[in-house]
mmCIF file of C-alpha atoms in Angstrom:
data_model
loop_
_atom_site.group_PDB
_atom_site.id
_atom_site.type_symbol
_atom_site.label_atom_id
_atom_site.label_comp_id
_atom_site.label_asym_id
_atom_site.label_seq_id
_atom_site.Cartn_x
_atom_site.Cartn_y
_atom_site.Cartn_z
ATOM 1 C CA MET A 190 5.736 11.352 33.226
ATOM 2 C CA GLU A 191 5.671 13.305 30.002
ATOM 3 C CA GLN A 192 9.400 12.749 29.765
ATOM 4 C CA ASN A 193 8.874 9.002 29.518
ATOM 5 C CA VAL A 194 6.254 9.220 26.826
ATOM 6 C CA ARG A 195 8.512 11.429 24.758
ATOM 7 C CA GLU A 196 9.497 9.899 21.468
ATOM 8 C CA GLU A 197 13.057 8.715 21.703
ATOM 9 C CA ASP A 198 15.810 8.161 19.275
ATOM 10 C CA LEU A 199 16.208 4.469 18.789
ATOM 11 C CA GLU A 200 19.443 2.754 18.069
ATOM 12 C CA LEU A 201 19.763 0.287 15.251
ATOM 13 C CA SER A 202 21.572 -2.755 16.514
ATOM 14 C CA ASP A 203 24.232 -3.387 13.888
ATOM 15 C CA ASP A 204 25.243 -0.125 12.354
ATOM 16 C CA GLU A 205 24.767 2.184 15.332
ATOM 17 C CA GLU A 206 22.727 4.553 13.210
ATOM 18 C CA LEU A 207 20.161 6.704 14.966
ATOM 19 C CA ILE A 208 16.605 6.465 13.751
ATOM 20 C CA THR A 209 13.489 8.091 15.138
ATOM 21 C CA ALA A 210 10.380 6.131 16.050
ATOM 22 C CA GLN A 211 8.581 8.176 13.427
ATOM 23 C CA LYS A 212 10.943 6.959 10.717
ATOM 24 C CA VAL A 213 10.579 3.349 11.889
ATOM 25 C CA LEU A 214 6.815 3.631 11.589
ATOM 26 C CA GLU A 215 7.131 5.096 8.122
ATOM 27 C CA ASN A 216 9.408 2.249 7.033
ATOM 28 C CA LEU A 217 6.954 -0.271 8.428
ATOM 29 C CA GLU A 218 4.040 1.322 6.612
ATOM 30 C CA ASN A 219 5.958 1.197 3.343
ATOM 31 C CA ALA A 220 6.962 -2.407 3.937
ATOM 32 C CA TRP A 221 3.317 -3.224 4.658
ATOM 33 C CA LEU A 222 2.109 -1.758 1.363
ATOM 34 C CA ASN A 223 4.946 -3.345 -0.621
ATOM 35 C CA GLU A 224 4.160 -6.725 0.890
ATOM 36 C CA LYS A 225 0.467 -6.308 0.167
ATOM 37 C CA PHE A 226 0.967 -5.715 -3.540
ATOM 38 C CA ALA A 227 4.079 -7.691 -4.442
ATOM 39 C CA PRO A 228 3.315 -11.156 -5.832
ATOM 40 C CA GLU A 229 6.386 -12.678 -4.131
ATOM 41 C CA LEU A 230 7.484 -12.751 -0.498
ATOM 42 C CA LEU A 231 9.735 -9.767 0.312
ATOM 43 C CA PRO A 232 12.471 -9.735 2.964
ATOM 44 C CA GLN A 233 11.013 -9.374 6.435
ATOM 45 C CA GLN A 234 11.700 -6.066 8.134
ATOM 46 C CA THR A 235 12.672 -7.850 11.328
ATOM 47 C CA GLU A 236 14.642 -4.955 12.702
ATOM 48 C CA MET A 237 11.901 -2.395 12.097
ATOM 49 C CA LEU A 238 9.323 -4.761 13.595
ATOM 50 C CA GLU A 239 11.367 -5.312 16.725
ATOM 51 C CA LEU A 240 12.002 -1.621 17.217
ATOM 52 C CA MET A 241 8.342 -0.784 16.750
ATOM 53 C CA LEU A 242 7.067 -3.584 18.988
ATOM 54 C CA GLY A 243 9.480 -2.398 21.665
ATOM 55 C CA GLN A 244 8.212 1.145 21.258
ATOM 56 C CA VAL A 245 4.592 -0.027 21.452
ATOM 57 C CA ALA A 246 5.232 -2.061 24.617
ATOM 58 C CA HIS A 247 7.060 0.889 26.165
ATOM 59 C CA MET A 248 4.176 3.206 25.345
ATOM 60 C CA GLU A 249 1.622 0.769 26.740
ATOM 61 C CA GLU A 250 3.567 0.607 29.985
ATOM 62 C CA ASN A 251 3.500 4.388 30.223
ATOM 63 C CA ILE A 252 -0.180 4.922 29.524
ATOM 64 C CA LYS A 253 -1.081 2.362 32.155
ATOM 65 C CA GLU A 254 -0.163 4.962 34.742
ATOM 66 C CA LEU A 255 -2.489 7.510 33.190
ATOM 67 C CA ASP A 256 -6.172 7.928 33.947
ATOM 68 C CA LYS A 257 -8.246 6.144 31.297
ATOM 69 C CA ASN A 258 -10.126 9.328 30.434
ATOM 70 C CA ASP A 259 -7.005 11.445 30.217
ATOM 71 C CA PHE A 260 -6.792 12.933 26.711
ATOM 72 C CA ARG A 261 -3.181 11.816 26.440
ATOM 73 C CA SER A 262 -4.090 8.234 27.175
ATOM 74 C CA ILE A 263 -6.911 8.281 24.606
ATOM 75 C CA ALA A 264 -4.744 9.725 21.859
ATOM 76 C CA HIS A 265 -1.918 7.298 22.570
ATOM 77 C CA ARG A 266 -4.240 4.328 22.687
ATOM 78 C CA MET A 267 -5.840 5.282 19.370
ATOM 79 C CA GLU A 268 -2.425 5.543 17.795
ATOM 80 C CA LEU A 269 -1.298 2.214 19.221
ATOM 81 C CA GLU A 270 -4.373 0.572 17.710
ATOM 82 C CA ARG A 271 -3.453 1.964 14.317
ATOM 83 C CA ILE A 272 0.139 0.740 14.588
ATOM 84 C CA ARG A 273 -0.982 -2.664 15.779
ATOM 85 C CA TYR A 274 -3.270 -2.920 12.792
ATOM 86 C CA ILE A 275 -0.406 -2.249 10.384
ATOM 87 C CA ILE A 276 1.850 -4.805 12.053
ATOM 88 C CA ALA A 277 -0.876 -7.464 12.181
ATOM 89 C CA SER A 278 -1.905 -6.874 8.598
ATOM 90 C CA TYR A 279 1.731 -7.000 7.498
ATOM 91 C CA LEU A 280 2.424 -10.307 9.225
ATOM 92 C CA ARG A 281 -0.874 -11.817 8.137
ATOM 93 C CA CYS A 282 -0.184 -10.893 4.553
ATOM 94 C CA ARG A 283 3.196 -12.643 4.741
ATOM 95 C CA LEU A 284 1.657 -15.763 6.270
ATOM 96 C CA GLU A 285 -0.866 -15.887 3.472
ATOM 97 C CA LYS A 286 1.941 -15.891 0.914
ATOM 98 C CA ILE A 287 3.889 -18.489 2.878
ATOM 99 C CA GLU A 288 0.844 -20.757 2.942
ATOM 100 C CA THR A 289 0.242 -20.374 -0.773
ATOM 101 C CA PHE A 290 3.803 -20.701 -2.037
ATOM 102 C CA THR A 291 5.252 -22.842 0.792
ATOM 103 C CA LYS A 292 7.389 -25.187 -1.225
ATOM 104 C CA LEU A 293 8.791 -22.550 -3.543
ATOM 105 C CA ILE A 294 9.606 -20.166 -0.709
ATOM 106 C CA LEU A 295 11.353 -22.914 1.266
ATOM 107 C CA GLN A 296 13.422 -23.867 -1.758
ATOM 108 C CA GLU A 297 14.390 -20.293 -2.511
ATOM 109 C CA GLU A 298 15.194 -19.656 1.132
ATOM 110 C CA GLU A 299 17.559 -22.616 1.158
ATOM 111 C CA SER A 300 19.560 -21.248 -1.744
ATOM 112 C CA ARG A 301 19.966 -17.836 -0.095
ATOM 113 C CA ALA A 302 22.871 -16.805 2.069
ATOM 114 C CA ASP A 303 22.138 -16.129 5.739
ATOM 115 C CA GLU A 304 22.039 -12.367 5.446
ATOM 116 C CA GLU A 305 19.734 -12.552 2.442
ATOM 117 C CA LYS A 306 17.064 -14.706 4.080
ATOM 118 C CA ARG A 307 13.612 -13.307 3.562
ATOM 119 C CA MET A 308 11.827 -15.073 6.399
ATOM 120 C CA SER A 309 12.289 -14.615 10.113
ATOM 121 C CA VAL A 310 13.157 -17.626 12.270
ATOM 122 C CA GLU A 311 9.527 -17.975 13.323
ATOM 123 C CA GLU A 312 8.268 -17.787 9.761
ATOM 124 C CA THR A 313 10.770 -20.409 8.632
ATOM 125 C CA LYS A 314 9.586 -22.693 11.420
ATOM 126 C CA PHE A 315 5.974 -22.132 10.441
ATOM 127 C CA ALA A 316 6.676 -22.753 6.752
ATOM 128 C CA THR A 317 8.609 -25.953 7.405
ATOM 129 C CA GLU A 318 5.955 -27.368 9.716
ATOM 130 C CA TYR A 319 3.139 -26.306 7.452
ATOM 131 C CA HIS A 320 4.813 -27.973 4.519
ATOM 132 C CA GLU A 321 5.432 -31.200 6.441
ATOM 133 C CA ASN A 322 1.862 -31.338 7.663
ATOM 134 C CA MET A 323 0.479 -30.785 4.180
ATOM 135 C CA GLU A 324 2.727 -33.456 2.718
ATOM 136 C CA ASN A 325 1.745 -35.939 5.424
ATOM 137 C CA TYR A 326 -1.890 -35.142 4.931
ATOM 138 C CA PHE A 327 -1.728 -35.658 1.188
ATOM 139 C CA LYS A 328 0.124 -38.881 1.731
ATOM 140 C CA THR A 329 -2.370 -40.379 4.173
ATOM 141 C CA VAL A 330 -5.437 -39.190 2.341
ATOM 142 C CA ALA A 331 -4.601 -39.805 -1.286
ATOM 143 C CA LEU A 332 -1.051 -40.315 -2.464
ATOM 144 C CA GLN A 333 -0.505 -43.748 -0.884
ATOM 145 C CA TYR A 334 -3.422 -45.144 -2.853
ATOM 146 C CA MET A 335 -2.071 -43.885 -6.126
ATOM 147 C CA PRO A 336 0.225 -45.615 -8.612
ATOM 148 C CA THR A 337 3.929 -45.088 -7.773
ATOM 149 C CA LEU A 338 4.467 -43.115 -10.923
ATOM 150 C CA GLN A 339 2.247 -40.293 -9.792
ATOM 151 C CA ARG A 340 3.676 -40.145 -6.295
ATOM 152 C CA SER A 341 6.946 -38.663 -7.370
ATOM 153 C CA ASP A 342 5.643 -35.597 -9.133
ATOM 154 C CA ALA A 343 5.959 -33.405 -6.034
ATOM 155 C CA ASP A 344 7.896 -30.848 -8.026
ATOM 156 C CA GLN A 345 4.982 -30.328 -10.321
ATOM 157 C CA ARG A 346 2.820 -29.350 -7.408
ATOM 158 C CA ILE A 347 4.851 -26.245 -6.642
ATOM 159 C CA VAL A 348 2.711 -23.144 -6.713
ATOM 160 C CA ARG A 349 4.488 -20.121 -8.136
ATOM 161 C CA PRO A 350 3.437 -16.481 -7.979
ATOM 162 C CA ASN A 351 2.908 -14.743 -11.302
ATOM 163 C CA MET A 352 5.927 -12.462 -11.287
ATOM 164 C CA MET A 353 4.706 -10.699 -14.413
ATOM 165 C CA SER A 354 1.503 -9.571 -12.718
ATOM 166 C CA HIS A 355 0.882 -5.860 -13.076
ATOM 167 C CA VAL A 356 1.383 -3.552 -10.123
ATOM 168 C CA PHE A 357 1.024 0.158 -9.432
ATOM 169 C CA VAL A 358 4.249 1.858 -8.392
ATOM 170 C CA LYS A 359 5.335 5.283 -7.292
ATOM 171 C CA ALA A 360 8.967 6.269 -7.796
ATOM 172 C CA LYS A 361 10.588 7.573 -4.631
ATOM 173 C CA GLU A 362 13.643 8.789 -6.489
ATOM 174 C CA THR A 363 14.470 9.266 -10.143
ATOM 175 C CA VAL A 364 15.531 6.010 -11.749
ATOM 176 C CA PRO A 365 16.882 6.416 -15.286
ATOM 177 C CA ALA A 366 16.279 3.952 -18.131
ATOM 178 C CA VAL A 367 13.996 1.315 -16.683
ATOM 179 C CA VAL A 368 12.978 -1.372 -19.149
ATOM 180 C CA VAL A 369 9.188 -1.267 -19.245
ATOM 181 C CA GLY A 370 8.167 -3.536 -22.087
ATOM 182 C CA VAL A 371 8.954 -6.984 -23.315
ATOM 183 C CA GLU A 372 10.671 -5.387 -26.262
ATOM 184 C CA ASP A 373 13.188 -3.428 -24.213
ATOM 185 C CA GLU A 374 11.519 -0.049 -24.337
ATOM 186 C CA GLU A 375 13.048 2.194 -21.707
ATOM 187 C CA VAL A 376 11.545 4.938 -19.619
ATOM 188 C CA ASP A 377 12.997 7.171 -16.904
ATOM 189 C CA LEU A 378 10.991 6.963 -13.699
ATOM 190 C CA VAL A 379 10.919 10.523 -12.379
ATOM 191 C CA ALA A 380 10.718 10.943 -8.588
ATOM 192 C CA GLY A 381 7.074 11.108 -7.542
ATOM 193 C CA SER A 382 5.679 9.724 -10.806
ATOM 194 C CA GLN A 383 3.262 6.796 -10.827
ATOM 195 C CA HIS A 384 3.132 3.837 -13.199
ATOM 196 C CA ILE A 385 1.477 0.519 -13.879
ATOM 197 C CA ILE A 386 4.021 -2.080 -14.886
ATOM 198 C CA PRO A 387 4.697 -5.848 -14.659
ATOM 199 C CA TYR A 388 6.221 -6.574 -11.235
ATOM 200 C CA GLN A 389 9.259 -8.462 -12.461
ATOM 201 C CA LEU A 390 10.613 -5.467 -14.332
ATOM 202 C CA ILE A 391 10.861 -3.384 -11.182
ATOM 203 C CA SER A 392 11.266 -6.045 -8.473
ATOM 204 C CA ASP A 393 14.912 -5.083 -7.902
ATOM 205 C CA LEU A 394 13.881 -1.439 -7.462
ATOM 206 C CA VAL A 395 11.326 -2.466 -4.831
ATOM 207 C CA LEU A 396 14.022 -4.332 -2.916
ATOM 208 C CA LYS A 397 16.362 -1.356 -3.172
ATOM 209 C CA GLY A 398 13.607 0.948 -2.001
ATOM 210 C CA SER A 399 13.695 3.330 -4.949
ATOM 211 C CA VAL A 400 10.066 2.659 -5.783
ATOM 212 C CA GLN A 401 7.026 2.067 -3.597
ATOM 213 C CA LEU A 402 4.149 -0.226 -4.535
ATOM 214 C CA ILE A 403 0.764 1.434 -4.136
ATOM 215 C CA MET B 288 -7.081 -3.282 -0.782
ATOM 216 C CA ASP B 289 -10.268 -2.583 1.098
ATOM 217 C CA PRO B 290 -11.828 0.862 0.890
ATOM 218 C CA CYS B 291 -11.432 1.104 4.664
ATOM 219 C CA GLU B 292 -7.678 0.660 4.264
ATOM 220 C CA ILE B 293 -7.602 3.543 1.801
ATOM 221 C CA GLU B 294 -9.471 5.564 4.400
ATOM 222 C CA PHE B 295 -6.959 4.364 6.994
ATOM 223 C CA ILE B 296 -4.098 5.708 4.886
ATOM 224 C CA GLY B 297 -5.988 8.943 4.178
ATOM 225 C CA GLU B 298 -6.539 9.493 7.889
ATOM 226 C CA LYS B 299 -2.825 10.181 8.282
ATOM 227 C CA SER B 300 -3.082 13.537 6.504
ATOM 228 C CA GLN B 301 -2.820 16.652 8.618
ATOM 229 C CA ILE B 302 -5.760 18.958 9.207
ATOM 230 C CA GLY B 303 -6.192 22.219 11.068
ATOM 231 C CA ILE B 304 -8.477 22.383 14.099
ATOM 232 C CA VAL B 305 -9.413 25.043 16.625
ATOM 233 C CA PRO B 306 -9.611 23.299 20.001
ATOM 234 C CA ASN B 307 -11.807 24.543 22.840
ATOM 235 C CA PHE B 308 -9.557 23.180 25.580
ATOM 236 C CA ASN B 309 -5.997 23.585 26.786
ATOM 237 C CA PHE B 310 -3.500 20.770 26.756
ATOM 238 C CA ASP B 311 0.254 20.273 26.634
ATOM 239 C CA PRO B 312 1.886 18.710 23.563
ATOM 240 C CA ILE B 313 1.396 14.974 23.120
ATOM 241 C CA HIS B 314 4.332 12.992 21.845
ATOM 242 C CA LEU B 315 2.878 10.372 19.587
ATOM 243 C CA ILE B 316 5.053 7.759 17.901
ATOM 244 C CA SER B 317 4.198 9.272 14.527
ATOM 245 C CA GLY B 318 5.258 12.729 15.714
ATOM 246 C CA SER B 319 4.260 15.275 18.337
ATOM 247 C CA VAL B 320 0.971 17.157 18.266
ATOM 248 C CA GLY B 321 -0.023 20.287 20.110
ATOM 249 C CA PRO B 322 0.192 22.212 22.349
ATOM 250 C CA PHE B 323 -3.549 22.784 22.318
ATOM 251 C CA ARG B 324 -4.622 26.293 23.289
ATOM 252 C CA ALA B 325 -8.331 27.118 23.288
ATOM 253 C CA GLY B 326 -9.145 29.248 20.241
ATOM 254 C CA LEU B 327 -5.757 28.864 18.566
ATOM 255 C CA PRO B 328 -5.561 26.745 15.417
ATOM 256 C CA VAL B 329 -3.247 23.716 15.453
ATOM 257 C CA HIS B 330 -2.467 20.971 12.927
ATOM 258 C CA ILE B 331 -3.103 17.336 13.884
ATOM 259 C CA PRO B 332 -3.650 14.030 12.050
ATOM 260 C CA LEU B 333 -7.139 13.585 10.629
ATOM 261 C CA TRP B 334 -7.943 10.495 12.730
ATOM 262 C CA LEU B 335 -7.395 12.451 15.928
ATOM 263 C CA ALA B 336 -9.320 15.433 14.580
ATOM 264 C CA VAL B 337 -12.347 13.271 13.776
ATOM 265 C CA HIS B 338 -12.267 11.842 17.285
ATOM 266 C CA LEU B 339 -12.005 15.276 18.921
ATOM 267 C CA ARG B 340 -14.757 16.674 16.722
ATOM 268 C CA ARG B 341 -17.107 13.844 17.702
ATOM 269 C CA GLN B 342 -16.383 14.686 21.340
ATOM 270 C CA ARG B 343 -17.201 18.323 20.510
ATOM 271 C CA LYS B 344 -13.761 19.383 21.692
ATOM 272 C CA CYS B 345 -12.802 21.272 18.575
ATOM 273 C CA ARG B 346 -13.894 22.912 15.374
ATOM 274 C CA ILE B 347 -12.391 21.764 12.086
ATOM 275 C CA VAL B 348 -10.672 24.321 9.866
ATOM 276 C CA PRO B 349 -11.433 23.236 6.304
ATOM 277 C CA PRO B 350 -8.314 22.669 4.180
ATOM 278 C CA GLN B 351 -7.484 25.594 1.910
ATOM 279 C CA TRP B 352 -8.704 23.830 -1.210
ATOM 280 C CA MET B 353 -12.108 23.112 0.314
ATOM 281 C CA ASP B 354 -13.554 26.285 -1.095
ATOM 282 C CA VAL B 355 -16.177 26.758 -3.795
ATOM 283 C CA ASP B 356 -14.090 29.034 -6.046
ATOM 284 C CA THR B 357 -10.922 26.952 -5.873
ATOM 285 C CA LEU B 358 -12.836 23.771 -6.545
ATOM 286 C CA GLU B 359 -14.719 25.314 -9.484
ATOM 287 C CA GLU B 360 -11.357 26.207 -11.008
ATOM 288 C CA ILE B 361 -10.059 22.697 -10.510
ATOM 289 C CA LYS B 362 -13.214 21.315 -12.081
ATOM 290 C CA GLU B 363 -12.851 23.524 -15.156
ATOM 291 C CA GLU B 364 -9.181 22.626 -15.452
ATOM 292 C CA GLU B 365 -10.029 18.946 -15.165
ATOM 293 C CA LYS B 366 -12.617 19.298 -17.930
ATOM 294 C CA ARG B 367 -10.181 21.121 -20.224
ATOM 295 C CA SER B 368 -7.169 18.894 -19.732
ATOM 296 C CA LYS B 369 -6.733 15.656 -21.589
ATOM 297 C CA PHE B 370 -4.682 14.227 -18.747
ATOM 298 C CA PHE B 371 -5.376 14.054 -15.042
ATOM 299 C CA THR B 372 -4.658 17.328 -13.299
ATOM 300 C CA LYS B 373 -2.890 17.503 -9.980
ATOM 301 C CA MET B 374 -5.335 17.340 -7.104
ATOM 302 C CA PRO B 375 -4.816 19.669 -4.130
ATOM 303 C CA SER B 376 -4.608 16.644 -1.867
ATOM 304 C CA ASP B 377 -3.692 13.031 -2.555
ATOM 305 C CA ASN B 378 -6.636 11.886 -0.516
ATOM 306 C CA TYR B 379 -9.179 14.554 -1.417
ATOM 307 C CA MET B 380 -12.119 12.154 -1.517
ATOM 308 C CA VAL B 381 -11.254 10.517 1.799
ATOM 309 C CA GLU B 382 -10.685 13.848 3.510
ATOM 310 C CA ALA B 383 -13.911 15.316 2.170
ATOM 311 C CA GLN B 384 -15.863 12.232 3.161
ATOM 312 C CA LEU B 385 -14.506 12.178 6.711
ATOM 313 C CA ILE B 386 -14.849 15.888 7.309
ATOM 314 C CA PHE B 387 -18.383 16.026 5.944
ATOM 315 C CA GLY B 388 -19.241 12.986 7.988
ATOM 316 C CA CYS B 389 -18.384 14.530 11.336
ATOM 317 C CA ALA B 390 -18.184 18.285 10.860
ATOM 318 C CA ALA B 391 -20.444 19.380 8.005
ATOM 319 C CA GLU B 392 -21.459 22.492 9.965
ATOM 320 C CA ASP B 393 -17.839 23.668 10.231
ATOM 321 C CA ILE B 394 -17.605 24.033 6.452
ATOM 322 C CA PRO B 395 -19.177 27.064 4.803
ATOM 323 C CA ARG B 396 -21.336 26.182 1.745
ATOM 324 C CA CYS B 397 -20.864 22.549 2.527
ATOM 325 C CA ASP B 398 -23.512 21.187 0.156
ATOM 326 C CA GLU B 399 -22.137 23.077 -2.831
ATOM 327 C CA ILE B 400 -18.631 21.838 -2.071
ATOM 328 C CA ARG B 401 -19.844 18.301 -1.743
ATOM 329 C CA THR B 402 -21.463 18.494 -5.196
ATOM 330 C CA ILE B 403 -18.383 19.978 -6.866
ATOM 331 C CA ILE B 404 -16.064 17.391 -5.366
ATOM 332 C CA LYS B 405 -18.361 14.654 -6.572
ATOM 333 C CA ASP B 406 -18.417 16.271 -10.030
ATOM 334 C CA ILE B 407 -14.622 16.373 -10.132
ATOM 335 C CA PHE B 408 -14.462 12.745 -9.092
ATOM 336 C CA ASP B 409 -16.984 11.782 -11.782
ATOM 337 C CA ILE B 410 -15.100 13.629 -14.504
ATOM 338 C CA ARG B 411 -11.882 11.939 -13.482
ATOM 339 C CA GLU B 412 -13.520 8.576 -13.281
ATOM 340 C CA SER B 413 -14.975 8.754 -16.760
ATOM 341 C CA LYS B 414 -11.612 9.934 -18.072
ATOM 342 C CA LEU B 415 -10.037 6.975 -16.353
ATOM 343 C CA ARG B 416 -12.508 4.546 -17.910
ATOM 344 C CA THR B 417 -11.913 5.911 -21.391
ATOM 345 C CA SER B 418 -8.147 5.695 -21.059
ATOM 346 C CA VAL B 419 -8.255 2.206 -19.572
ATOM 347 C CA ASP B 420 -10.347 1.146 -22.535
ATOM 348 C CA ALA B 421 -7.899 2.687 -25.000
ATOM 349 C CA PHE B 422 -4.946 1.245 -23.088
ATOM 350 C CA ILE B 423 -6.280 -2.306 -23.171
ATOM 351 C CA LYS B 424 -7.196 -2.062 -26.842
ATOM 352 C CA GLY B 425 -3.692 -0.732 -27.582
ATOM 353 C CA GLU B 426 -2.238 -3.885 -26.005
ATOM 354 C CA GLY B 427 0.175 -1.967 -23.808
ATOM 355 C CA THR B 428 1.910 -3.425 -20.778
ATOM 356 C CA TYR B 429 3.079 -0.218 -19.207
ATOM 357 C CA ALA B 430 1.451 3.126 -18.529
ATOM 358 C CA LYS B 431 2.131 6.295 -16.646
ATOM 359 C CA LEU B 432 -0.471 7.236 -14.044
ATOM 360 C CA ASP B 433 0.666 10.596 -12.775
ATOM 361 C CA ASN B 434 -1.665 12.572 -10.528
ATOM 362 C CA LEU B 435 -4.051 9.690 -10.066
ATOM 363 C CA THR B 436 -5.011 9.419 -6.406
ATOM 364 C CA LEU B 437 -4.992 6.234 -4.386
ATOM 365 C CA LEU B 438 -8.762 5.897 -4.297
ATOM 366 C CA GLU B 439 -9.069 6.321 -8.051
ATOM 367 C CA MET B 440 -6.364 3.766 -8.621
ATOM 368 C CA HIS B 441 -8.216 1.328 -6.462
ATOM 369 C CA ALA B 442 -11.408 1.894 -8.387
ATOM 370 C CA ILE B 443 -9.683 0.092 -11.280
ATOM 371 C CA ARG B 444 -7.474 -2.110 -9.115
ATOM 372 C CA PRO B 445 -9.189 -5.461 -9.440
ATOM 373 C CA ILE B 446 -10.014 -5.174 -13.137
ATOM 374 C CA LEU B 447 -7.138 -3.440 -14.890
ATOM 375 C CA PRO B 448 -4.098 -5.340 -13.577
ATOM 376 C CA HIS B 449 -6.055 -8.568 -13.825
ATOM 377 C CA ALA B 450 -7.009 -7.948 -17.425
ATOM 378 C CA LEU B 451 -3.432 -7.013 -18.280
ATOM 379 C CA ASP B 452 -2.155 -10.186 -16.609
ATOM 380 C CA HIS B 453 -4.465 -12.239 -18.773
ATOM 381 C CA ILE B 454 -3.520 -10.437 -21.950
ATOM 382 C CA SER B 455 0.186 -10.887 -21.316
ATOM 383 C CA ARG B 456 -0.391 -14.550 -20.549
ATOM 384 C CA TYR B 457 -2.088 -14.999 -23.931
ATOM 385 C CA GLN B 458 0.747 -13.139 -25.613
ATOM 386 C CA ARG B 459 3.334 -15.354 -23.973
ATOM 387 C CA VAL B 460 1.465 -18.468 -25.047
ATOM 388 C CA ALA B 461 1.067 -17.077 -28.554
ATOM 389 C CA SER B 462 4.766 -16.353 -28.954
ATOM 390 C CA ALA B 463 5.676 -19.738 -27.496
ATOM 391 C CA THR B 464 3.416 -21.443 -30.021
ATOM 392 C CA GLN B 465 4.930 -19.329 -32.711
ATOM 393 C CA ARG B 466 8.423 -20.488 -31.749
ATOM 394 C CA ASP B 467 7.327 -24.092 -31.706
ATOM 395 C CA MET B 468 5.765 -23.793 -35.100
ATOM 396 C CA SER B 469 8.690 -22.015 -36.713
ATOM 397 C CA SER B 470 11.043 -24.635 -35.350
ATOM 398 C CA LEU B 471 8.862 -27.120 -37.185
ATOM 399 C CA GLY B 472 9.193 -25.004 -40.294
ATOM 400 C CA LEU B 473 5.569 -23.965 -40.479
ATOM 401 C CA ASN B 474 4.306 -20.678 -41.796
ATOM 402 C CA THR B 475 3.632 -18.337 -38.891
ATOM 403 C CA SER B 476 2.944 -15.030 -40.523
ATOM 404 C CA ASN B 477 -0.679 -14.963 -39.410
ATOM 405 C CA LEU B 478 0.287 -15.410 -35.796
ATOM 406 C CA SER B 479 2.881 -12.705 -35.469
ATOM 407 C CA SER B 480 0.768 -10.057 -33.874
ATOM 408 C CA SER B 481 2.185 -9.814 -30.396
ATOM 409 C CA TYR B 482 3.444 -6.302 -30.393
ATOM 410 C CA HIS B 483 3.603 -4.040 -27.373
ATOM 411 C CA SER B 484 2.857 -0.430 -27.361
ATOM 412 C CA GLN B 485 3.341 2.175 -24.731
ATOM 413 C CA SER B 486 0.570 4.487 -23.897
ATOM 414 C CA ARG B 487 -0.204 7.041 -21.369
ATOM 415 C CA ILE B 488 -3.259 6.769 -19.190
#
């Protein structure tokens, strides 16, 4: 029994790299925090999510065989609750952004190459349907009664995130010469240091994973 | 972020316990814990420790820094220093809160420790308020926040970034107006005040 519950090395599908369940969880936690604080929608960690959901399902299967009052079962169940919370909060946070910036996200998504897509298939489906429903609703409720001139200003109704909003970041590795002000002042972000800075100036570092939003 | 989410993150830190039962190692997804041997100290995540303590299955070993003398030193250092000093733990408030909440009797001189930790937090908070004030008045857009813990950051989370966002929006509008006016050949000298300074919080 204990053998089955043992944490296993998981295999990443495309590059055959070995990664522990612990590392997957860590990546997910970081993605969750980044998503929470970034004004824009970040790429979905589909791979990490799938690995973790698989791990959770596997673990659930195993603790079913245990007595409910067994200490092992209690500890595992508590941990699963914590992981489920992170995953749910992560996905909910993304949905919130998709609902707010639907049109913009769909447009951006269209201009991206396949491997750079930020939404999962399900999210894309949700966004498209949500957008269609909203458009239809606006049309039936108000737009059709308006003068033709005003009907065509759909582009003006696009909601955009404020990319210059300030965020707290922690540098995971030393990044030299980061522009931190509008007037091109530069600062080296030392590993482990913390800063408050407009998001746009470090958005590429967030994507690369050299800094963590906190 | 909700305070409970900060607690959630803080609950991941490791803490020593002395269990009063025997159990084989448990292989959690976030790493293995145990083996548990009655009377022998072992390190486990705080969330599990709190649960076990509530079940009266263990005693909590206070973290090394949770000691009157050490904390007094930190407090003095914090008073002396102009900047934020490094805290012994990134989640010291969360850890103290949780441990006091379930295992106050496991900590020697618990009440004194509680007061000192609160003092340290207060000193840091007032320092934070002063520097935020100076920072906003200095019209900066960037600041270094070394050694500030998550909870303290979140104490200023809704206000500070929001205020900065507004300021930078005004500055953008101001410089846009300035451009418009100079393209019209108007005198703009009285509007050219959008400078940015760097400061350290």
